[in-house]
Short mmCIF file of C-alpha atoms in Angstrom, two decimals:
data_model
loop_
_atom_site.label_atom_id
_atom_site.label_comp_id
_atom_site.label_asym_id
_atom_site.label_seq_id
_atom_site.Cartn_x
_atom_site.Cartn_y
_atom_site.Cartn_z
CA MET A 1 98.04 81.40 93.13
CA THR A 2 97.50 85.53 94.27
CA ASN A 3 100.97 87.51 94.55
CA PRO A 4 101.38 89.18 97.72
CA ALA A 5 99.93 92.78 98.05
CA PRO A 6 103.32 94.51 98.04
CA SER A 7 104.92 95.73 101.69
CA ALA A 8 103.41 99.27 103.44
CA TRP A 9 107.09 100.38 102.97
CA ALA A 10 107.88 99.42 99.61
CA PRO A 11 107.71 102.99 97.43
CA LEU A 12 110.64 104.03 100.18
CA ARG A 13 112.96 101.69 97.71
CA VAL A 14 112.27 104.23 95.10
CA ALA A 15 115.03 107.80 95.75
CA ALA A 16 112.91 110.55 94.59
CA PHE A 17 109.93 109.10 96.22
CA ARG A 18 111.70 108.48 99.66
CA SER A 19 113.29 111.69 99.81
CA LEU A 20 109.88 113.44 99.11
CA TRP A 21 107.95 111.44 101.57
CA LEU A 22 110.57 112.37 104.45
CA ALA A 23 110.03 116.53 103.17
CA LEU A 24 106.25 115.64 103.75
CA LEU A 25 106.94 114.32 106.90
CA ALA A 26 108.63 117.23 108.30
CA SER A 27 106.20 119.16 106.69
CA ASN A 28 103.46 117.11 108.45
CA ILE A 29 104.89 117.51 111.72
CA GLY A 30 105.05 121.81 111.41
CA THR A 31 100.98 121.48 110.64
CA TRP A 32 99.73 119.57 113.64
CA MET A 33 102.89 121.77 115.84
CA GLN A 34 101.12 124.80 114.03
CA THR A 35 97.61 123.24 114.77
CA VAL A 36 98.32 122.78 118.53
CA GLY A 37 100.04 126.45 118.91
CA ALA A 38 96.85 127.68 117.20
CA GLN A 39 94.72 126.12 119.36
CA TRP A 40 95.86 126.91 122.42
CA LEU A 41 97.08 129.75 122.15
CA LEU A 42 93.10 130.57 121.34
CA VAL A 43 92.77 128.45 124.90
CA GLU A 44 94.19 130.71 127.14
CA ASN A 45 93.22 133.67 125.05
CA SER A 46 89.41 133.21 124.47
CA GLY A 47 86.55 131.64 126.92
CA THR A 48 84.49 129.78 123.80
CA ASP A 49 84.60 126.21 122.49
CA THR A 50 83.33 127.49 119.49
CA LEU A 51 86.52 129.69 118.79
CA VAL A 52 88.64 126.83 119.95
CA ALA A 53 87.14 124.59 117.30
CA VAL A 54 87.33 127.15 114.43
CA VAL A 55 90.81 126.56 114.29
CA GLN A 56 90.40 123.92 112.43
CA THR A 57 87.76 125.31 110.41
CA ALA A 58 90.40 127.71 109.74
CA SER A 59 92.26 125.72 108.10
CA THR A 60 90.57 123.39 106.28
CA LEU A 61 88.12 126.17 104.55
CA PRO A 62 90.20 127.28 102.29
CA ILE A 63 90.79 123.81 100.22
CA VAL A 64 87.08 123.57 100.41
CA LEU A 65 87.02 126.47 98.74
CA LEU A 66 90.03 126.38 96.82
CA ALA A 67 89.67 122.07 95.73
CA LEU A 68 88.68 122.32 91.72
CA PRO A 69 90.66 125.54 90.99
CA SER A 70 93.97 124.28 92.76
CA GLY A 71 93.10 120.84 90.79
CA ALA A 72 93.49 122.60 87.77
CA LEU A 73 96.84 124.52 88.08
CA ALA A 74 98.26 120.98 88.81
CA ASP A 75 96.41 118.96 86.21
CA THR A 76 97.78 121.95 83.95
CA LEU A 77 100.54 123.34 85.08
CA ASP A 78 103.77 121.84 86.01
CA ARG A 79 103.25 120.49 88.70
CA ARG A 80 107.17 120.43 90.07
CA ARG A 81 107.42 124.47 89.76
CA LEU A 82 103.62 125.05 91.41
CA LEU A 83 104.85 123.27 94.24
CA ILE A 84 108.09 124.87 94.43
CA ALA A 85 106.10 128.47 94.48
CA VAL A 86 103.08 127.41 96.60
CA GLN A 87 105.39 126.46 99.97
CA THR A 88 107.47 129.19 99.06
CA PHE A 89 104.29 131.41 99.87
CA LEU A 90 104.00 129.64 102.68
CA VAL A 91 107.15 130.42 104.51
CA ALA A 92 106.73 133.62 104.05
CA VAL A 93 103.14 133.68 105.73
CA GLY A 94 104.85 131.80 108.57
CA VAL A 95 108.11 134.13 108.98
CA LEU A 96 104.88 136.91 109.44
CA LEU A 97 103.15 134.37 111.83
CA THR A 98 106.12 133.73 113.94
CA VAL A 99 107.48 136.95 114.22
CA LEU A 100 104.36 138.77 115.16
CA THR A 101 103.76 135.96 118.08
CA LEU A 102 107.22 136.44 118.90
CA ALA A 103 106.38 140.51 118.78
CA GLY A 104 102.89 139.73 121.15
CA ARG A 105 100.82 141.11 118.89
CA MET A 106 98.82 138.13 117.90
CA PRO A 107 95.28 138.65 118.90
CA PRO A 108 92.88 135.87 118.18
CA ALA A 109 91.05 137.64 114.72
CA LEU A 110 94.47 137.68 113.28
CA LEU A 111 95.90 134.14 114.55
CA LEU A 112 92.65 132.48 112.59
CA THR A 113 93.40 135.07 109.21
CA LEU A 114 97.35 133.80 108.69
CA THR A 115 95.79 129.73 109.96
CA PHE A 116 92.78 130.45 106.93
CA ALA A 117 95.91 131.77 104.64
CA LEU A 118 97.84 128.80 105.70
CA GLY A 119 95.00 126.87 104.64
CA ALA A 120 95.23 127.85 101.20
CA GLY A 121 98.70 127.27 100.30
CA GLN A 122 97.86 123.44 101.45
CA ALA A 123 94.97 123.45 99.21
CA LEU A 124 97.28 123.92 96.54
CA THR A 125 99.70 121.67 97.11
CA ALA A 126 97.11 118.51 98.34
CA PRO A 127 96.18 118.14 94.50
CA ALA A 128 99.80 118.55 92.79
CA TRP A 129 101.13 116.04 95.54
CA GLN A 130 98.84 113.55 95.06
CA ALA A 131 98.51 113.56 91.62
CA ILE A 132 102.89 113.31 91.15
CA ILE A 133 102.92 109.83 93.25
CA PRO A 134 101.99 107.36 90.01
CA GLU A 135 104.94 109.67 88.74
CA LEU A 136 107.19 108.28 91.59
CA VAL A 137 106.41 104.86 91.73
CA PRO A 138 105.04 101.83 90.28
CA ARG A 139 101.24 101.28 90.07
CA PRO A 140 100.95 98.41 91.36
CA GLN A 141 102.78 100.29 94.70
CA LEU A 142 100.13 103.31 94.75
CA ALA A 143 98.20 101.29 97.53
CA SER A 144 101.86 101.35 99.55
CA ALA A 145 102.40 105.10 98.71
CA SER A 146 98.91 105.24 100.30
CA ALA A 147 99.77 103.98 103.26
CA LEU A 148 102.82 105.35 103.75
CA GLY A 149 100.82 109.07 103.41
CA ALA A 150 98.79 107.80 106.55
CA ILE A 151 101.94 106.87 108.10
CA SER A 152 103.67 110.36 107.26
CA MET A 153 100.53 112.08 108.81
CA ASN A 154 99.99 109.76 111.91
CA LEU A 155 103.65 109.87 112.50
CA ALA A 156 103.42 113.58 112.52
CA ARG A 157 100.42 113.40 114.74
CA ALA A 158 102.18 111.24 117.36
CA VAL A 159 105.37 113.47 116.90
CA GLY A 160 104.19 116.87 116.74
CA PRO A 161 101.67 117.37 119.42
CA ALA A 162 103.75 115.77 121.99
CA VAL A 163 107.01 118.44 120.97
CA ALA A 164 104.85 121.39 120.15
CA GLY A 165 103.36 120.89 123.86
CA VAL A 166 106.43 120.60 125.04
CA LEU A 167 107.90 124.02 123.59
CA ILE A 168 104.52 125.77 124.46
CA ALA A 169 105.44 125.17 127.78
CA ARG A 170 108.32 125.92 128.12
CA THR A 171 109.35 128.59 125.47
CA GLY A 172 105.49 130.06 124.24
CA ALA A 173 103.83 129.15 120.48
CA GLY A 174 106.18 131.51 118.74
CA VAL A 175 108.99 129.06 118.42
CA VAL A 176 106.18 126.52 117.28
CA PHE A 177 105.46 128.37 114.89
CA ALA A 178 108.66 128.92 113.67
CA LEU A 179 109.90 125.03 113.55
CA ASN A 180 106.40 124.68 110.93
CA THR A 181 108.18 127.41 108.75
CA VAL A 182 111.29 125.41 108.58
CA SER A 183 109.75 122.63 107.24
CA PHE A 184 107.76 124.34 104.75
CA ALA A 185 111.65 125.54 103.48
CA TYR A 186 112.68 121.93 103.69
CA PHE A 187 109.80 120.91 101.32
CA VAL A 188 110.94 123.68 99.09
CA LEU A 189 114.04 122.31 98.41
CA ALA A 190 113.72 118.07 97.92
CA VAL A 191 110.95 119.64 95.96
CA TRP A 192 113.65 121.28 94.05
CA ARG A 193 116.26 118.47 93.67
CA TRP A 194 113.56 115.92 92.32
CA HIS A 195 113.48 116.14 88.16
CA PRO A 196 110.85 114.54 86.76
CA PRO A 197 110.96 112.69 83.97
CA ASP A 198 110.24 113.85 80.47
CA ASN A 199 106.31 111.91 79.99
CA GLY A 200 106.27 112.64 76.09
CA LEU A 201 103.08 114.67 75.86
CA THR A 202 103.06 116.98 72.99
CA ASP A 203 99.33 118.72 74.00
CA ALA A 204 99.23 122.63 74.64
CA PRO A 205 97.59 122.42 78.27
CA GLU A 206 94.29 122.73 78.57
CA ARG A 207 92.75 125.91 79.50
CA PHE A 208 91.98 126.96 83.03
CA SER A 209 88.52 127.63 82.85
CA ALA A 210 88.08 124.14 80.27
CA ALA A 211 89.78 122.54 83.16
CA MET A 212 87.21 123.59 85.83
CA ARG A 213 84.41 122.50 84.17
CA ALA A 214 86.27 119.25 82.92
CA GLY A 215 86.94 117.87 86.28
CA GLY A 216 83.76 119.02 87.98
CA ARG A 217 82.16 116.81 85.12
CA TYR A 218 84.10 114.11 85.40
CA VAL A 219 83.46 113.21 89.27
CA ARG A 220 79.68 114.34 88.73
CA HIS A 221 79.61 111.04 85.99
CA SER A 222 81.29 108.92 87.39
CA PRO A 223 79.76 106.86 89.91
CA VAL A 224 83.14 104.75 91.69
CA VAL A 225 83.86 108.38 92.37
CA ARG A 226 80.71 109.61 93.55
CA ARG A 227 80.54 106.99 95.86
CA ILE A 228 84.42 106.75 97.47
CA LEU A 229 83.17 110.31 98.18
CA LEU A 230 80.38 109.82 100.08
CA ARG A 231 82.12 106.97 102.45
CA ALA A 232 84.44 109.87 102.72
CA ALA A 233 81.78 111.95 104.25
CA VAL A 234 79.51 109.75 105.83
CA PHE A 235 83.04 108.84 108.41
CA LEU A 236 84.67 112.70 108.36
CA VAL A 237 81.40 114.30 109.15
CA PRO A 238 81.69 112.38 113.06
CA GLY A 239 85.03 111.39 112.88
CA SER A 240 85.78 115.15 112.89
CA ALA A 241 84.29 115.75 116.85
CA LEU A 242 87.45 113.45 117.79
CA TRP A 243 89.60 116.74 116.40
CA ALA A 244 87.35 119.54 116.97
CA LEU A 245 86.46 118.54 120.86
CA LEU A 246 90.23 117.07 122.25
CA PRO A 247 91.36 120.38 123.00
CA LEU A 248 88.64 120.97 125.40
CA VAL A 249 88.70 117.24 126.70
CA ALA A 250 92.30 117.80 127.51
CA SER A 251 92.21 121.53 129.37
CA ARG A 252 88.34 121.66 130.85
CA ARG A 253 87.56 117.33 131.54
CA LEU A 254 91.19 116.05 132.87
CA GLY A 255 92.54 119.31 134.05
CA LEU A 256 95.80 118.74 131.46
CA GLY A 257 98.59 121.41 130.48
CA SER A 258 99.60 122.52 126.58
CA GLY A 259 101.98 118.64 127.42
CA GLY A 260 99.18 116.10 128.44
CA TYR A 261 97.18 117.53 125.06
CA GLY A 262 99.90 116.93 123.16
CA VAL A 263 99.66 113.25 124.67
CA LEU A 264 96.54 112.29 123.70
CA LEU A 265 97.20 113.52 120.25
CA GLY A 266 100.17 110.98 120.14
CA ALA A 267 98.22 108.98 121.49
CA VAL A 268 96.26 109.00 118.07
CA GLY A 269 99.15 109.13 115.90
CA VAL A 270 100.79 105.98 117.45
CA GLY A 271 97.23 104.09 116.91
CA ALA A 272 97.83 105.38 113.33
CA ILE A 273 100.72 104.57 112.78
CA ALA A 274 99.95 100.98 114.20
CA GLY A 275 96.90 100.80 111.63
CA ALA A 276 98.77 101.17 108.64
CA VAL A 277 101.39 98.46 109.38
CA LEU A 278 98.69 96.62 109.71
CA LEU A 279 96.41 97.58 106.80
CA PRO A 280 98.12 95.16 104.29
CA ARG A 281 97.17 92.33 106.11
CA LEU A 282 94.03 93.38 106.75
CA ARG A 283 92.98 94.75 103.24
CA ALA A 284 94.77 90.44 102.35
CA ARG A 285 91.66 89.63 104.58
CA TRP A 286 89.19 91.66 103.78
CA SER A 287 87.25 93.47 101.82
CA VAL A 288 86.90 96.80 101.97
CA ASN A 289 83.70 97.45 102.78
CA ARG A 290 84.37 94.93 106.05
CA LEU A 291 87.37 97.23 106.35
CA LEU A 292 85.27 100.36 106.95
CA LEU A 293 82.33 98.32 108.97
CA VAL A 294 84.50 97.42 111.32
CA ALA A 295 86.69 101.51 111.83
CA GLY A 296 83.46 102.66 112.15
CA MET A 297 81.97 101.14 115.19
CA VAL A 298 85.28 100.93 116.51
CA PHE A 299 85.48 104.58 115.75
CA ALA A 300 81.36 104.91 117.14
CA ALA A 301 82.62 103.36 120.56
CA VAL A 302 85.96 105.61 120.83
CA LEU A 303 83.14 108.84 120.40
CA VAL A 304 81.50 106.89 123.20
CA VAL A 305 84.05 106.57 125.42
CA LEU A 306 85.05 110.16 124.98
CA GLY A 307 81.89 111.17 126.03
CA LEU A 308 81.18 109.50 129.36
CA ALA A 309 84.89 108.71 130.62
CA ARG A 310 86.64 111.01 133.68
CA SER A 311 90.06 109.36 133.83
CA GLU A 312 92.95 110.20 131.34
CA ALA A 313 94.33 106.76 131.04
CA ALA A 314 91.05 105.44 130.18
CA ILE A 315 90.81 108.31 127.55
CA VAL A 316 94.45 107.70 126.24
CA VAL A 317 93.49 104.28 125.87
CA ALA A 318 90.36 104.51 123.57
CA LEU A 319 92.53 106.98 121.87
CA LEU A 320 95.00 104.58 120.06
CA PRO A 321 92.16 102.38 118.12
CA ALA A 322 90.58 105.42 117.37
CA GLY A 323 94.10 106.35 115.68
CA LEU A 324 93.46 102.75 113.75
CA ALA A 325 90.29 102.78 113.04
CA TRP A 326 91.02 106.37 110.98
CA VAL A 327 93.39 105.63 108.85
CA MET A 328 91.78 101.91 108.48
CA VAL A 329 88.95 104.46 106.42
CA LEU A 330 90.72 107.63 105.18
CA SER A 331 93.54 105.27 103.20
CA ASN A 332 91.55 102.68 101.81
CA VAL A 333 89.55 105.86 100.10
CA ASN A 334 92.52 107.44 99.32
CA ALA A 335 94.12 104.43 97.51
CA ALA A 336 90.82 103.55 95.71
CA MET A 337 90.62 107.36 94.60
CA GLN A 338 94.84 107.18 93.21
CA LEU A 339 93.70 103.65 91.53
CA PHE A 340 90.31 104.86 89.92
CA LEU A 341 91.05 108.11 88.77
CA PRO A 342 93.04 108.83 85.18
CA ASN A 343 96.21 110.72 84.83
CA TRP A 344 94.62 113.34 82.33
CA VAL A 345 92.08 114.52 85.42
CA ARG A 346 93.89 112.51 88.62
CA ALA A 347 94.31 116.22 90.68
CA ARG A 348 91.03 116.88 89.67
CA GLY A 349 89.17 114.43 91.45
CA LEU A 350 92.01 114.60 93.84
CA ALA A 351 91.19 118.05 94.62
CA VAL A 352 87.49 117.08 95.36
CA TYR A 353 88.38 114.55 97.46
CA GLN A 354 90.67 117.21 99.62
CA MET A 355 87.35 119.13 99.41
CA ILE A 356 85.33 116.69 101.21
CA PHE A 357 87.65 115.47 103.55
CA ALA A 358 88.14 119.03 104.77
CA GLY A 359 84.93 120.41 103.99
CA GLY A 360 83.98 117.08 106.17
CA GLN A 361 86.24 118.32 109.24
CA ALA A 362 85.19 121.80 108.71
CA ALA A 363 81.44 121.50 108.84
CA GLY A 364 82.12 118.94 111.58
CA ALA A 365 84.09 120.97 114.10
CA LEU A 366 81.31 123.85 113.48
CA LEU A 367 78.53 121.23 114.58
CA TRP A 368 80.38 120.18 116.96
CA GLY A 369 81.89 123.04 118.78
CA ALA A 370 78.45 124.83 118.41
CA LEU A 371 76.37 121.86 120.05
CA SER A 372 79.38 121.35 122.83
CA ASP A 373 78.91 125.09 123.57
CA VAL A 374 75.20 124.48 123.96
CA ALA A 375 74.70 121.00 125.45
CA GLY A 376 78.17 120.22 127.00
CA LEU A 377 81.29 117.54 125.85
CA ALA A 378 79.38 114.31 126.50
CA THR A 379 76.50 115.37 125.06
CA ALA A 380 78.16 116.33 121.80
CA HIS A 381 80.28 113.50 121.47
CA LEU A 382 77.10 111.05 122.02
CA ALA A 383 75.38 112.73 119.27
CA ALA A 384 78.38 112.42 116.98
CA ALA A 385 79.01 108.38 118.01
CA ALA A 386 75.42 108.45 116.95
CA LEU A 387 75.60 109.61 113.89
CA MET A 388 78.96 107.45 113.02
CA ALA A 389 77.08 104.36 113.78
CA ALA A 390 74.47 105.63 111.12
CA GLY A 391 76.67 105.96 108.98
CA VAL A 392 78.16 102.86 108.79
CA VAL A 393 74.92 101.01 108.88
CA THR A 394 74.39 102.87 104.97
CA LEU A 395 77.23 100.53 104.15
CA ARG A 396 74.34 97.85 103.22
CA TRP A 397 72.98 100.41 100.72
CA TRP A 398 75.52 102.71 99.37
CA PRO A 399 79.01 100.06 99.67
CA MET A 400 81.90 100.64 98.06
CA ARG A 401 82.56 99.06 94.88
CA ASP A 402 84.23 96.82 93.48
CA THR A 403 86.85 98.05 90.58
CA ALA A 404 89.35 95.33 90.75
CA GLY A 405 88.59 93.85 87.25
CA LEU A 406 88.92 98.00 85.45
CA ASN A 407 91.13 98.38 83.86
CA ARG A 408 92.22 102.40 84.59
CA ASP A 409 95.65 102.28 81.55
CA PRO A 410 94.66 104.95 78.75
CA ALA A 411 93.64 103.60 76.03
CA VAL A 412 94.11 105.64 71.91
CA TYR A 413 91.78 103.63 69.89
CA TRP A 414 89.28 105.73 67.96
CA PRO A 415 89.56 106.49 63.80
CA GLU A 416 91.09 109.54 63.22
CA PRO A 417 88.51 112.00 61.62
CA HIS A 418 89.25 112.21 57.81
CA LEU A 419 88.43 116.04 57.66
CA GLU A 420 88.58 118.57 54.24
CA SER A 421 90.01 121.44 57.57
CA GLU A 422 91.13 120.85 60.33
CA PRO A 423 89.08 123.30 63.31
CA GLY A 424 90.10 125.65 65.78
CA SER A 425 90.82 124.25 68.88
CA ARG A 426 88.47 126.62 70.56
CA ASP A 427 85.75 125.84 68.01
CA GLY A 428 82.64 124.64 68.62
CA PRO A 429 80.47 123.84 70.35
CA VAL A 430 80.94 120.11 67.95
CA LEU A 431 78.36 117.59 67.53
CA VAL A 432 79.34 113.96 67.67
CA THR A 433 76.60 111.44 65.67
CA ILE A 434 77.33 107.42 65.39
CA SER A 435 75.08 105.24 64.05
CA TYR A 436 74.95 101.74 64.83
CA PRO A 437 72.70 99.08 62.24
CA VAL A 438 71.12 97.41 65.05
CA ARG A 439 68.20 94.37 64.85
CA PRO A 440 65.36 94.78 66.64
CA GLU A 441 65.60 91.66 68.87
CA ARG A 442 68.93 93.62 69.84
CA GLU A 443 67.72 96.16 70.53
CA GLU A 444 67.21 96.23 74.33
CA ALA A 445 69.75 94.67 75.32
CA PHE A 446 72.53 97.15 73.17
CA VAL A 447 70.54 100.25 74.36
CA LYS A 448 71.40 98.69 78.20
CA ALA A 449 75.36 98.16 76.77
CA MET A 450 74.83 101.74 75.52
CA ASP A 451 74.35 103.21 78.81
CA ALA A 452 78.41 102.68 79.97
CA VAL A 453 79.37 103.97 76.97
CA ARG A 454 76.76 107.57 77.86
CA LEU A 455 79.01 107.86 81.10
CA GLY A 456 82.42 107.60 79.63
CA ARG A 457 81.46 110.46 76.63
CA LEU A 458 80.37 112.69 79.78
CA ARG A 459 83.47 112.34 81.73
CA THR A 460 85.39 112.39 79.13
CA GLY A 461 84.08 116.10 77.41
CA ALA A 462 80.54 115.41 76.54
CA VAL A 463 77.92 117.69 77.93
CA GLN A 464 74.77 116.08 76.41
CA TRP A 465 73.95 113.06 75.15
CA GLY A 466 71.50 110.70 73.55
CA LEU A 467 70.67 107.67 71.87
CA PHE A 468 67.66 108.01 68.45
CA ARG A 469 65.90 105.28 66.81
CA ASP A 470 65.90 106.20 63.40
CA ILE A 471 61.78 106.35 61.90
CA GLU A 472 63.12 105.98 58.27
CA GLU A 473 65.26 103.70 58.00
CA PRO A 474 64.36 100.41 60.64
CA GLY A 475 67.43 98.75 62.61
CA ARG A 476 69.36 101.62 63.01
CA LEU A 477 70.00 103.78 66.21
CA VAL A 478 72.03 106.67 66.47
CA GLU A 479 74.21 108.25 69.23
CA ALA A 480 74.71 111.94 69.21
CA TYR A 481 76.85 113.83 71.83
CA LEU A 482 77.76 117.19 71.51
CA VAL A 483 81.38 118.61 73.20
CA PRO A 484 81.75 122.10 73.86
CA SER A 485 84.84 122.92 71.71
CA TRP A 486 86.93 120.85 69.25
CA ASP A 487 90.12 120.83 71.15
CA GLU A 488 87.91 118.77 74.18
CA HIS A 489 86.46 115.99 71.53
CA ARG A 490 90.14 115.91 69.91
CA ARG A 491 91.18 115.15 73.84
CA GLN A 492 89.06 112.17 73.45
CA HIS A 493 90.59 111.09 70.95
CA SER A 494 93.96 111.68 72.34
CA GLY A 495 94.38 110.30 75.84
CA ARG A 496 91.19 110.15 77.88
CA LEU A 497 90.06 107.42 77.37
CA THR A 498 90.77 104.68 79.51
CA GLY A 499 91.24 100.53 78.70
CA SER A 500 87.57 99.98 80.60
CA ASP A 501 85.77 102.48 78.56
CA GLN A 502 87.06 100.76 75.38
CA ALA A 503 85.65 97.87 76.82
CA ALA A 504 82.19 99.08 77.31
CA GLU A 505 82.38 100.48 73.50
CA GLU A 506 83.70 96.75 72.36
CA ARG A 507 80.38 95.21 74.31
CA ALA A 508 77.84 97.79 72.81
CA GLN A 509 79.35 97.28 69.47
CA ALA A 510 79.40 93.42 69.60
CA LEU A 511 75.29 93.79 69.89
CA ALA A 512 75.29 95.64 66.62
CA ASP A 513 75.05 93.63 62.82
CA GLY A 514 78.02 96.07 61.29
CA PRO A 515 80.42 99.11 62.10
CA PRO A 516 80.00 102.38 63.48
CA ARG A 517 79.31 105.05 61.30
CA ALA A 518 81.17 108.62 63.01
CA THR A 519 80.17 112.44 61.49
CA HIS A 520 81.67 115.53 62.80
CA LEU A 521 79.81 118.57 62.85
CA LEU A 522 80.80 121.68 63.92
CA ALA A 523 78.65 125.02 64.39
CA THR A 524 77.89 127.61 62.26
#
């Protein structure tokens, strides 16, 4: 008998998570109000579809540019202090944006520049926030915490645009920008009040440049992570057409003002909240790949409706399942990343996910905005729907990988090397050789088993790897891999490996005829 999945609301019973989640909700509402205000200012002050769509690009492009640096900072610095510093910077940018808008000195170029600055702050915030979630809730509740993140984001979609539409119609965009600034200040206060427990780690932080390279290596040599990122990108590029073109559907096709535009975004948000609430039940009944298939086809159908419908009521109704499909896909993808990534590289891995998340929407916004300029709103929506349907078909060849049986807990199981003297942390590179006695009839199976070991070495620090046959001593195979520095290799010994890495090594060693023998060679 299987245990039921944790409730989507279970993490809210943890006081620290609840406090920070409420602060995140306030910040998300403020961000959506800021987005609506910026887009509507450009609808009123410019005449091109592309410039309106570029608001989304200006807010998300910094995440693409700063993804790995922000993840490396979140994995090497104190995450609480980093969040406080970044949110304080966002308060300063928000004050400047508010003052200049209220003074009537906000041309499109300056608006996009300050929007870019806000996006840079969000780029630095996202990996740190995502990485502290496992410090706040038990591991079995991580999927529920991810769903609550989706609820926060999409409740903000329901509330933020609607409130922004009313405020813009009555008071102008300056007040909207002021409230967004207040939301940043509230987040600073919530993080300031949170004091994480001492994790007991004594290792010195990684150097920034080494941390950047290590994060890139981990993603490059992790088939599971690469597949998660692929599924996210295949959904986000066509899905971004909804967000990029919705202000134009509201203003040009339906003749709505800012309040009507807020209602349309609110419909997406309401659907997303419903999807987040239903998600635990759907996840219990369907596989992840079936969820992605259904959600992708639903979203494609919604894009067709947006391309062809002329009725406000029809579009509002269609936007409800759009929100549900959006949260079904992204909540599952985000939870898969959270559950798979080990703690030492979690922020960097999530930063790459944020880069795909933002980059897919930024590229898509430019693509669909430009296509709408040239061929019209209907053609842009129908092209996005076709691309979404094509992406769903690729699930046949590139499904999400099943990671349910993988042990992702840290594992410290390598024996300590016996050294005459301890090298300096920056000494290197280090060549590690491990010899295995393997009978000829087991050699083929051993070589296949070592492929999983190879990926583990490359994920955790190796830059080169090879497996060699000793032609002077038959029945002996030698694994050799190169690590950039002694510090990188020590980190392999002290916490970068996981239970699944250990299982892969044990499967290979079971095919050998005796214990392996390791040597460590340091470059002269």
